[in-house]
Coordinates of C-alpha atoms in Angstrom, one line a residue:
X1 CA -36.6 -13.3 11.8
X2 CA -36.6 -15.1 8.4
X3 CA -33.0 -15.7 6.9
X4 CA -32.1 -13.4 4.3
X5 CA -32.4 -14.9 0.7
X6 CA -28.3 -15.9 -0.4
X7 CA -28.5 -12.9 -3.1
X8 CA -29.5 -10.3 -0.4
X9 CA -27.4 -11.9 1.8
X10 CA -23.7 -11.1 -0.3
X11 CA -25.8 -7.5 -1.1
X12 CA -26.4 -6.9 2.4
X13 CA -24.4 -3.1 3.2
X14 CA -23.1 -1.4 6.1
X15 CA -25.2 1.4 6.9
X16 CA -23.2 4.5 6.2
X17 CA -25.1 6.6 8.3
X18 CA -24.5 4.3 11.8
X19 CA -21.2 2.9 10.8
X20 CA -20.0 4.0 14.1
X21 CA -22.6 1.9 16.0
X22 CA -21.5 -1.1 14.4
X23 CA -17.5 -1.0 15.1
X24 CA -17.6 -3.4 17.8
X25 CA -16.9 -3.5 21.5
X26 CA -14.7 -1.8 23.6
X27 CA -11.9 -4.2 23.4
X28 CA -11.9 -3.9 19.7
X29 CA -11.5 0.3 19.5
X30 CA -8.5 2.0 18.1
X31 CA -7.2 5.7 19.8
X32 CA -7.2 8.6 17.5
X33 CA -3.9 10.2 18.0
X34 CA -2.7 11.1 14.6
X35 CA -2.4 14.1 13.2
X36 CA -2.5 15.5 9.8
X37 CA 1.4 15.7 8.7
X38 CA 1.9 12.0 10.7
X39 CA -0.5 11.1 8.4
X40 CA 1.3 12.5 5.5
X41 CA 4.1 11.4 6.5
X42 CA 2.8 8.0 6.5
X43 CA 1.8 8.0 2.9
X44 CA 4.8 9.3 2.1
X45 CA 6.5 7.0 3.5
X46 CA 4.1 4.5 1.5
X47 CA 4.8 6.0 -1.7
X48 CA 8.5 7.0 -2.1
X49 CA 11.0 4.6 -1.9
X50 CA 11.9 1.4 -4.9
X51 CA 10.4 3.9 -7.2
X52 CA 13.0 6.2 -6.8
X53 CA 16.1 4.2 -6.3
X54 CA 15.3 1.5 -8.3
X55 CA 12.5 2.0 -10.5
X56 CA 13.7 5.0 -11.7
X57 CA 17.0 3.4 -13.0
X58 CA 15.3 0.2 -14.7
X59 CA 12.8 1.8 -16.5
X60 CA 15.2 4.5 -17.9
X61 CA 17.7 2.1 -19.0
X62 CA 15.8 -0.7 -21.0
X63 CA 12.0 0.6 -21.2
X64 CA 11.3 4.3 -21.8
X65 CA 14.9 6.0 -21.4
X66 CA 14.9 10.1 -20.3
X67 CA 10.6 9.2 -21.2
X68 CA 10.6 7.7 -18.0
X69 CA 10.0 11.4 -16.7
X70 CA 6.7 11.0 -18.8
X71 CA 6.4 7.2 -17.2
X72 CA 6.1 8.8 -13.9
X73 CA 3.7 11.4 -15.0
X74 CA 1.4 9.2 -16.7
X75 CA 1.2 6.9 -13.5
X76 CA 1.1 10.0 -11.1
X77 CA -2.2 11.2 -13.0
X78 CA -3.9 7.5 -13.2
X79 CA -2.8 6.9 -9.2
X80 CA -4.1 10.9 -8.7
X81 CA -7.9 9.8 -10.3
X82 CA -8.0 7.2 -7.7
X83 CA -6.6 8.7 -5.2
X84 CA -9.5 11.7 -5.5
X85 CA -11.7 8.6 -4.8
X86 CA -9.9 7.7 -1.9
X87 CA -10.1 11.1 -0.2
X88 CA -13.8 11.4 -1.0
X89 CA -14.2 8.0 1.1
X90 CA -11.8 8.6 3.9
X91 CA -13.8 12.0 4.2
X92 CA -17.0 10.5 3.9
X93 CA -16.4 6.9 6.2
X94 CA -13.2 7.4 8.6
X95 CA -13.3 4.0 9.6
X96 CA -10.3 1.3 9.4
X97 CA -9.9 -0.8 6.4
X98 CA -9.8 1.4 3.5
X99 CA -10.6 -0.1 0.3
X100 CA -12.7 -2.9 1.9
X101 CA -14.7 -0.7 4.2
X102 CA -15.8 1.7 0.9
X103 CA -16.9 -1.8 -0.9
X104 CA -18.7 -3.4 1.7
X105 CA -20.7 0.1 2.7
X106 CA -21.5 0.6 -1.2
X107 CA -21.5 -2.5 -3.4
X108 CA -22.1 -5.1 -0.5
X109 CA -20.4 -7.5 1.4
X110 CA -19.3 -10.1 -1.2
X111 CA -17.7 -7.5 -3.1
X112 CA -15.9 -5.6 0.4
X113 CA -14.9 -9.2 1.7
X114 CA -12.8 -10.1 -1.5
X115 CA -11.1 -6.6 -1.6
X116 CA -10.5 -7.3 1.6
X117 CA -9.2 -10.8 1.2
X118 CA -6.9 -9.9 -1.6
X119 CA -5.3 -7.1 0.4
X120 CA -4.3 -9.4 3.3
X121 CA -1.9 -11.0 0.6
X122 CA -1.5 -8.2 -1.2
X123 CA 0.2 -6.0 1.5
X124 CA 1.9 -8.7 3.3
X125 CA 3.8 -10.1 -0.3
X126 CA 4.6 -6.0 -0.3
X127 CA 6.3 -6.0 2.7
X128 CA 8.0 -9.0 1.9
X129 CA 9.4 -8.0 -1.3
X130 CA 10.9 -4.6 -0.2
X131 CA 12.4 -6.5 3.0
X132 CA 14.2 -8.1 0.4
X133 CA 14.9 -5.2 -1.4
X134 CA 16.5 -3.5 2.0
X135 CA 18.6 -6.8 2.5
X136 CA 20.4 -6.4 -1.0
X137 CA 21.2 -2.8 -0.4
X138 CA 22.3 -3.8 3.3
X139 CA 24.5 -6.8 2.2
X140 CA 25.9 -4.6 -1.1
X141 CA 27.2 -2.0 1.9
X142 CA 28.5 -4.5 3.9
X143 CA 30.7 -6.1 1.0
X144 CA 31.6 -2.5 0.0
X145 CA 33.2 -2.0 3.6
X146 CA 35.1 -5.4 3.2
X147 CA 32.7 -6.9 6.0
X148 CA 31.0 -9.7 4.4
X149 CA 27.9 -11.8 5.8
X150 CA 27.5 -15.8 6.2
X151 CA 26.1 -16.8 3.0
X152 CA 23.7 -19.1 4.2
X153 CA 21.8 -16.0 5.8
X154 CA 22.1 -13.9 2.5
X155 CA 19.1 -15.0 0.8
X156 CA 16.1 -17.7 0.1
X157 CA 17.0 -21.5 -0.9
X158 CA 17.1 -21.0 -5.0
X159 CA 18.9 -17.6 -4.9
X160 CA 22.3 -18.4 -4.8
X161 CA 25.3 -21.0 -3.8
X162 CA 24.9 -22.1 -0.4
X163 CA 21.9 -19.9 0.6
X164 CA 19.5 -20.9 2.8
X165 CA 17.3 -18.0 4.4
X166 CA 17.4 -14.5 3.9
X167 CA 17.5 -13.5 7.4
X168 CA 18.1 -9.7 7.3
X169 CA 14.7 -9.5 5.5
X170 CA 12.6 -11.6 7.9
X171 CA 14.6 -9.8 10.7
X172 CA 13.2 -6.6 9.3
X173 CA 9.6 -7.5 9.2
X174 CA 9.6 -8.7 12.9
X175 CA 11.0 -5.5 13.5
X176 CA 8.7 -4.0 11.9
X177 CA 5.7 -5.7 13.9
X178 CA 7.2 -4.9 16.7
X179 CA 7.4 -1.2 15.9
X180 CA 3.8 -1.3 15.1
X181 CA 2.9 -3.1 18.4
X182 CA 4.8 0.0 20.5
X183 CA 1.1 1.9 19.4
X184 CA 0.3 4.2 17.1
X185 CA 1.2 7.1 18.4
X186 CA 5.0 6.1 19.4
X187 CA 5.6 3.9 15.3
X188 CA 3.8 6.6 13.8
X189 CA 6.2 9.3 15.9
X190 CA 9.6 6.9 14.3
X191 CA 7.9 7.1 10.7
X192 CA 7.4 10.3 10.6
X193 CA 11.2 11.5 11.5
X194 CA 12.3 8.8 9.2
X195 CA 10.1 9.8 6.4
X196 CA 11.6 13.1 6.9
X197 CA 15.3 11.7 6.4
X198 CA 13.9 10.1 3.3
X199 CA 13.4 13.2 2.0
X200 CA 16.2 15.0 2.8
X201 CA 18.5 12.8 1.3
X202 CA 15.9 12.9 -1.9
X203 CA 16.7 16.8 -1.9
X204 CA 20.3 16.4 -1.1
X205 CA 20.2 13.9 -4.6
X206 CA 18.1 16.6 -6.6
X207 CA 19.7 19.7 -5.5
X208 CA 23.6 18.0 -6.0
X209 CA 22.8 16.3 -9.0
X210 CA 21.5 19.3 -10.6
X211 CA 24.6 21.1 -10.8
X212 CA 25.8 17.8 -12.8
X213 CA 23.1 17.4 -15.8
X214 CA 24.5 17.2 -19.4
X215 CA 21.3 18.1 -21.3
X216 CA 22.8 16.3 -24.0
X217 CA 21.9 13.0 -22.5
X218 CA 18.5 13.8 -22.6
X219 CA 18.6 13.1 -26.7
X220 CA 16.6 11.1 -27.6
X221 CA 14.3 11.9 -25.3
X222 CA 12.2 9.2 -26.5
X223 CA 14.3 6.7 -27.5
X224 CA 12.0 3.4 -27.7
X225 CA 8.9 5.9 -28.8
X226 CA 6.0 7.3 -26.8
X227 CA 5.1 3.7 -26.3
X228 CA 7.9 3.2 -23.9
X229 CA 6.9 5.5 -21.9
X230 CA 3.2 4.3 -21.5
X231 CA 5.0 0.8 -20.7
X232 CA 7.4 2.5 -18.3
X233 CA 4.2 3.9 -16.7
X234 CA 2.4 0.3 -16.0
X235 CA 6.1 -0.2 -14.9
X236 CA 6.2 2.7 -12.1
X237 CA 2.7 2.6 -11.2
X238 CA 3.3 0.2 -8.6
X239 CA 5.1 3.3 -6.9
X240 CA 2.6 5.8 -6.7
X241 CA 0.6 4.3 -4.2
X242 CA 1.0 3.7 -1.0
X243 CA -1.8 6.4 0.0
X244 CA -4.3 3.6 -0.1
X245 CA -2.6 1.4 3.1
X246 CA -2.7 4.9 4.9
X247 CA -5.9 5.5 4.5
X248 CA -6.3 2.1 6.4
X249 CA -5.2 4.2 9.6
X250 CA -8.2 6.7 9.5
X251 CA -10.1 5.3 12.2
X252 CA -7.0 6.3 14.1
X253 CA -6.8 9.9 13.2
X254 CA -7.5 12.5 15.3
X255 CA -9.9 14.3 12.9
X256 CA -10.2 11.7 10.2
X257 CA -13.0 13.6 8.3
X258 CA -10.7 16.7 7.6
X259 CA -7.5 15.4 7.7
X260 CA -7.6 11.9 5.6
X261 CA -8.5 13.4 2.5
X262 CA -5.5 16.0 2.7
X263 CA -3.2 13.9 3.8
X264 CA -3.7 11.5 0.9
X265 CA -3.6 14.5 -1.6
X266 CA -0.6 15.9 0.1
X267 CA 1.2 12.5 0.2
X268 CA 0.8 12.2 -3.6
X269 CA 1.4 15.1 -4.3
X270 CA 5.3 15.4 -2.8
X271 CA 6.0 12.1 -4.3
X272 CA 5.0 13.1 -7.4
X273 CA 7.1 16.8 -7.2
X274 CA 10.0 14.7 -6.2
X275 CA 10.0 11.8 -8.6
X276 CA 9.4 14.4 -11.5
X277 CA 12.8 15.9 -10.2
X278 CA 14.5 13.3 -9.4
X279 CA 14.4 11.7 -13.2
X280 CA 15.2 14.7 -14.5
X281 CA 18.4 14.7 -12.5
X282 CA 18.8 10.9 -13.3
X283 CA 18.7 10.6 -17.1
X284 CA 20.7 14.4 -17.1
X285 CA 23.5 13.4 -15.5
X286 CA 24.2 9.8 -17.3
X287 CA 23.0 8.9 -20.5
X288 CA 20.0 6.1 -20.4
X289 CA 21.8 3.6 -21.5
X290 CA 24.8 3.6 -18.7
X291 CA 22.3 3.9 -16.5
X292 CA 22.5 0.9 -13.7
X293 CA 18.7 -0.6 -13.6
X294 CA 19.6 -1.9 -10.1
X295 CA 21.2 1.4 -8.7
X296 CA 20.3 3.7 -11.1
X297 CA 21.9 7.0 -8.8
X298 CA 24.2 5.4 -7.4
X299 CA 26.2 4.4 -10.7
X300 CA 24.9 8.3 -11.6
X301 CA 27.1 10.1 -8.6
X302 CA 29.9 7.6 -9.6
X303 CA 29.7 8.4 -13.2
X304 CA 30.8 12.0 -12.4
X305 CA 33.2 11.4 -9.5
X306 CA 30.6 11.3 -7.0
X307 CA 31.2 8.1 -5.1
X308 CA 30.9 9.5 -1.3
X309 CA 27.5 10.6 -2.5
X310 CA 26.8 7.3 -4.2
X311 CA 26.7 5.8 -0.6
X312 CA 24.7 8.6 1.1
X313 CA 22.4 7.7 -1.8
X314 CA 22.0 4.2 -0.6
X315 CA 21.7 4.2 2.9
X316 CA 18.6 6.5 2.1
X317 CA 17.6 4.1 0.0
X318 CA 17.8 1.1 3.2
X319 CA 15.8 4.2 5.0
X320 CA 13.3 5.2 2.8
X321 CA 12.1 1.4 1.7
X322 CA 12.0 1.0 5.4
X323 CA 9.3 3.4 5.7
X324 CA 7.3 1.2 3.0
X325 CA 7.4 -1.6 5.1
X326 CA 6.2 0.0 7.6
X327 CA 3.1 1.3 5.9
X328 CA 2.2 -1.6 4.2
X329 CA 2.1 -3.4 7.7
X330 CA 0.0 -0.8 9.2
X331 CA -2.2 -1.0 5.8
X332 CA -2.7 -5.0 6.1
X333 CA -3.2 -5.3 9.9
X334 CA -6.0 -2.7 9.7
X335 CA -7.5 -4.4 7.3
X336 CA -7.6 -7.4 8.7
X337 CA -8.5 -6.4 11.8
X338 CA -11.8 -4.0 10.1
X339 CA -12.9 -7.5 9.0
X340 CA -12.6 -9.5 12.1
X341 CA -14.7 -7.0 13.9
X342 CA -17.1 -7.0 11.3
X343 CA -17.5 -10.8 12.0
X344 CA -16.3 -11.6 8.6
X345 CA -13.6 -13.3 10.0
X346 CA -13.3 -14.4 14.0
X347 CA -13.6 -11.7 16.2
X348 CA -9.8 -13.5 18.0
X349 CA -8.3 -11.6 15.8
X350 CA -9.5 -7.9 16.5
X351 CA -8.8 -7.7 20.0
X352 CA -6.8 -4.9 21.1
X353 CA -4.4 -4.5 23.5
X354 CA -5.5 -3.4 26.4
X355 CA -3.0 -0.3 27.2
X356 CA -1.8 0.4 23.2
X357 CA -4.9 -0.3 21.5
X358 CA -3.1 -2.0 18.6
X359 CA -4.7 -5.4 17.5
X360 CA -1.3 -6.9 18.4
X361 CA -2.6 -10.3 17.5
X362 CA -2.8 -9.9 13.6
X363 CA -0.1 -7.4 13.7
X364 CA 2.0 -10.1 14.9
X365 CA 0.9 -13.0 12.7
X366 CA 1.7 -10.7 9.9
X367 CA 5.0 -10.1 10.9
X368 CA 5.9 -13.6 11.0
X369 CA 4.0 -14.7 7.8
X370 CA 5.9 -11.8 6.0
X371 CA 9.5 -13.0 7.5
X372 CA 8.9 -16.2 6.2
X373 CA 8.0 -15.0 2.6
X374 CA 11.2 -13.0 2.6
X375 CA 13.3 -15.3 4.4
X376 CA 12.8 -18.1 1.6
X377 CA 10.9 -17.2 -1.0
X378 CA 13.0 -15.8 -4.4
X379 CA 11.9 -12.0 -4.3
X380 CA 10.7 -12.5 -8.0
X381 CA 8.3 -15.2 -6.8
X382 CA 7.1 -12.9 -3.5
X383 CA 6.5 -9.8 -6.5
X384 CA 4.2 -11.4 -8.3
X385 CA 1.6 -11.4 -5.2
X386 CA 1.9 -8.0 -4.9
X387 CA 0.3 -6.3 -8.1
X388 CA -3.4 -7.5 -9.2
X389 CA -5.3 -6.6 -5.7
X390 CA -4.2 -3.1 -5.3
X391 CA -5.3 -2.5 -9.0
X392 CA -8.5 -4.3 -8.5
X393 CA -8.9 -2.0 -5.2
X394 CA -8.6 1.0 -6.9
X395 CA -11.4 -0.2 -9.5
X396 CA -13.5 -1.2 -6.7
X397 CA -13.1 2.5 -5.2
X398 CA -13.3 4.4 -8.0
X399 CA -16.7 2.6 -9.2
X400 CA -17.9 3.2 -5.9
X401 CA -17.8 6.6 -5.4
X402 CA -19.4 6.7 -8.5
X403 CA -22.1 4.3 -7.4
X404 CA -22.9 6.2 -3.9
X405 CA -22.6 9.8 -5.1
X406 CA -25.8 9.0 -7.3
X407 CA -27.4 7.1 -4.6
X408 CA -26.9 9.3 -2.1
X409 CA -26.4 12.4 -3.0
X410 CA -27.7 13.9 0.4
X411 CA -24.7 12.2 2.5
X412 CA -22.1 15.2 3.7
X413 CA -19.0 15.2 2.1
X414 CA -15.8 17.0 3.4
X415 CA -14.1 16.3 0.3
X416 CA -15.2 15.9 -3.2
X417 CA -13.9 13.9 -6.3
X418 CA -13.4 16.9 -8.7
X419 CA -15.1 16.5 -12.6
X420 CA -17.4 13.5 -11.3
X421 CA -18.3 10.6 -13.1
X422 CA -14.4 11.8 -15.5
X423 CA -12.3 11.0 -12.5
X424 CA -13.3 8.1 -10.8
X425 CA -13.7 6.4 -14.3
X426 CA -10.8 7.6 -15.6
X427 CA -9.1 5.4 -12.6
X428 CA -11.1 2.7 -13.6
X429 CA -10.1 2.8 -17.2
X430 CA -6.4 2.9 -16.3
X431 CA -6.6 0.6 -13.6
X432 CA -8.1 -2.1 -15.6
X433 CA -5.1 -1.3 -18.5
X434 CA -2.8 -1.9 -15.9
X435 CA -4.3 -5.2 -15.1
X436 CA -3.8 -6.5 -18.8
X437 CA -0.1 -6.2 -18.7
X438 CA 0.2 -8.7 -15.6
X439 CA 1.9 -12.1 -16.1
X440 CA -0.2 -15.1 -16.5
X441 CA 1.4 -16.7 -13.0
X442 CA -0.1 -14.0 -11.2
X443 CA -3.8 -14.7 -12.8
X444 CA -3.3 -17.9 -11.9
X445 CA -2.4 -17.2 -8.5
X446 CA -5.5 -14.3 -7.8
X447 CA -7.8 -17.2 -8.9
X448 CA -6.2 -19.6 -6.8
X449 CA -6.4 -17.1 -3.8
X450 CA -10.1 -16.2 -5.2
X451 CA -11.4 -19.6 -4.5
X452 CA -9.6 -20.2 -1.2
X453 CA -11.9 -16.9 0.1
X454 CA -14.9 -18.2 -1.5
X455 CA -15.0 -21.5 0.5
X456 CA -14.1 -19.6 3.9
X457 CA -16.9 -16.6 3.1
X458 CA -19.4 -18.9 2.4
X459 CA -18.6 -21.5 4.8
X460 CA -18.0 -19.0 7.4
X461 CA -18.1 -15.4 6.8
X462 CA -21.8 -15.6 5.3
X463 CA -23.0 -17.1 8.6
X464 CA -21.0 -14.9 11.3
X465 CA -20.7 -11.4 10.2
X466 CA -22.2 -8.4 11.8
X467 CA -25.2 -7.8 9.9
X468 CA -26.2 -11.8 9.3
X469 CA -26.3 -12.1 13.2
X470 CA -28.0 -8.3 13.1
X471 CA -30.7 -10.0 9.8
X472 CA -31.7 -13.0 12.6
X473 CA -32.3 -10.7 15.5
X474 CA -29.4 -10.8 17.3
X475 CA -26.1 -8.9 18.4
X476 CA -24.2 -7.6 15.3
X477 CA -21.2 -7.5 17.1
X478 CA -21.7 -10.5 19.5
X479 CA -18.4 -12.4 20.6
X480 CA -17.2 -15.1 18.2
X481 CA -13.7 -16.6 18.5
X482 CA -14.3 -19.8 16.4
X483 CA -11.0 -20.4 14.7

């Protein structure tokens, strides 16, 4: 068979319709053992966590004040239009890899590898950073008990006097590959009871801080104008997703086509109930401007004698950024693994193993890459890897769905984007307005990343994936462990 032209080559699409002929071979299957609330949980667990006991508190105090109640709204609608887009898909293709898997069945392979390729650093940096983020709050409870820490282990070379490693955060990412590597079923059965401590101790903050709320302090309510809030909400954005890595783990539900698209409505949906209340309670019971960006309700329960809560408050907060980690994990190694079986990287990588059916390999060369990030890179540094790829994954999503529900109309659909072509667009609208208020390093370091994938699709990927081997006549899913 002739060799495809390069322009129908990067075009060339998974067939939607036999998607599940072309997942590859036994050795590279995932089991289906979720269920809809471990789902939910998941993505709950993906969603809540710095943007309550962090986010909340910085964004009140210096960017949108008691507004940051509108912050979260705004975000929760723009996250919402994409995430409609996202439950159309996982309804539609239940297949590992999320936002790649969409791209590559509907705009082509180019544009599903480097969706793809961001996310790998992307969710890894993620992981990194809120490592970090759970060694602070570890180390600040530690020094509050008078038991203080080595500090050459207390953070990365740059960060302090005499620091060399942070090794609570790399600790905490091998853990958390080794949790994942236990199989789905057990890591997913640990998330979902911790997820549900995360929550209670959300509802113990709400319900206990309501019965302290001066509404005084909510004057002025918009204190650095309505734009403050609209910055507050490119601010908080980056926690009201987290729906997107879980929908990386549909290929591993037990009834993917029902149950993905609820799970990722349901997930954002408590987030947003609970963020909504929880800033009310913040920004009631201390005025913005007392507010602690770093611990924002922490310094709230001590403002009003509350100090035992004010610790309850942040070993939930260890607890519930845990439960990011862990999804972010999940979200990257599924990823990776979706394109390893599709050839576009070496098929190595997407073996299973052979009793859990977890692609231990990548799961574990995550978990190492992401404990060195955290161990000794600054955590300012490790943030600005995580933002541009998720935002440029929600563009590709959202234009997508657009794209296939007018090319193929005829395709079942268990779930539909409501007020189609309005909602997708309108998360490609504010995903692309969320892009413009990134830093210059991290433009530089997306194009950086952007050319390292071009040389390896084209010197690699173009040649060996599923459907070039399938466009010369042979096996689309034929073993290739070229490293």
């Amino acid at each position: 068979m002739a060799r495809p032209r390069m322009g129908e080559g990067v075009l060339r699409r998974k067939p939607i319709e036999h998607i599940d002929e072309t997942e590859g071979a036994p050795s590279e299957q995932l089991t289906r053992t979720l269920g809809l609330w471990q789902l939910t949980a998941i993505g709950v667990g993906g969603i809540i966590g710095a943007g309550i006991f962090t986010l909340a508190g910085t964004v009140a105090n210096g960017i949108a004040g008691p507004a940051v109640l509108v912050s979260f709204l705004i975000a929760g609608v723009a996250s919402a239009a994409a995430a409609f887009s996202y439950a159309e898909f996982a309804g539609l293709i239940p297949k590992a890899g999320s936002a790649y898997t969409y791209g590559y069945a509907v705009l082509g392979e180019l544009a599903g590898w480097f969706i793809g390729w961001d996310l790998l650093l992307e969710y890894t940096a993620i992981v990194a950073v809120v490592a970090i983020g759970i060694s602070g709050y570890f180390n600040f409870l530690l020094t509050d008990t008078g038991a203080g820490l080595p500090t050459w282990m207390l953070g990365a070379p740059g960060t302090g006097a005499g620091h060399r490693v942070d090794l609570i955060a790399a600790v905490l990412c091998l853990f958390t590959a080794y949790l994942l590597n236990l199989g789905i079923k057990n890591a997913a059965r640990f998330e979902t009871v911790v997820v549900v401590l995360k929550v209670l101790v959300v509802l113990l903050v709400i319900i206990v801080g309501f019965f302290h709320i001066n509404t005084g302090n909510y004057t002025p309510f918009f204190p650095f104008g309505v734009g403050g809030a609209f910055t507050g909400a490119a601010t908080v954005f980056f926690a009201v997703f987290g729906y997107d890595a879980m929908s990386t783990a549909a290929e591993e539900s037990k009834d993917a086509q029902r149950h993905m698209p609820k799970a990722i409505i349901y997930s954002l949906a408590i987030a947003m109930v609970l963020y909504v209340l929880a800033c009310l309670v913040l920004t009631g019971m201390q005025r913005y401007t007392e507010i602690d960006p770093e611990s924002g309700f922490s310094s709230a329960f001590k403002s009003v004698g509350l100090g035992a809560i004010a610790d309850v408050i942040a070993v939930g907060a260890i607890i519930g950024i845990l439960t990011v980690m862990f999804t972010f994990m999940l979200g990257v190694t599924r990823v990776w693994f979706s394109m390893s079986r599709d050839g576009l990287l070496p098929h190595w990588f997407a073996k299973t193993h052979p009793t859990r059916h977890v692609p231990t390999r990548v799961t574990w060369i995550v978990g190492v890459a992401s404990a060195a990030i955290a161990g000794f890179v600054p955590i300012g540094a490790a943030a600005e890897l995580t933002n541009i790829g998720i935002l440029l994954a929600f563009v590709v999503v959202c234009t997508a769905v657009i794209v296939l529900r007018y090319r193929r109309p005829d395709l079942p659909r268990e779930f539909r984007a409501p007020f189609m072509p309005v909602t997708p667009a309108i998360g490609v609208v504010a995903s692309i307005w969320l892009i413009t208020y990134l830093q210059v390093q991290t433009w530089i370091r997306f194009v950086v990343w952007f050319l390292i994938g071009l040389v390896i699709y084209f010197g690699y990927s173009y040649r060996n994936s599923g459907l070039a081997k399938a466009a010369r006549g042979g096996s689309a899913n034929g073993p290739d462990d070229t490293l």
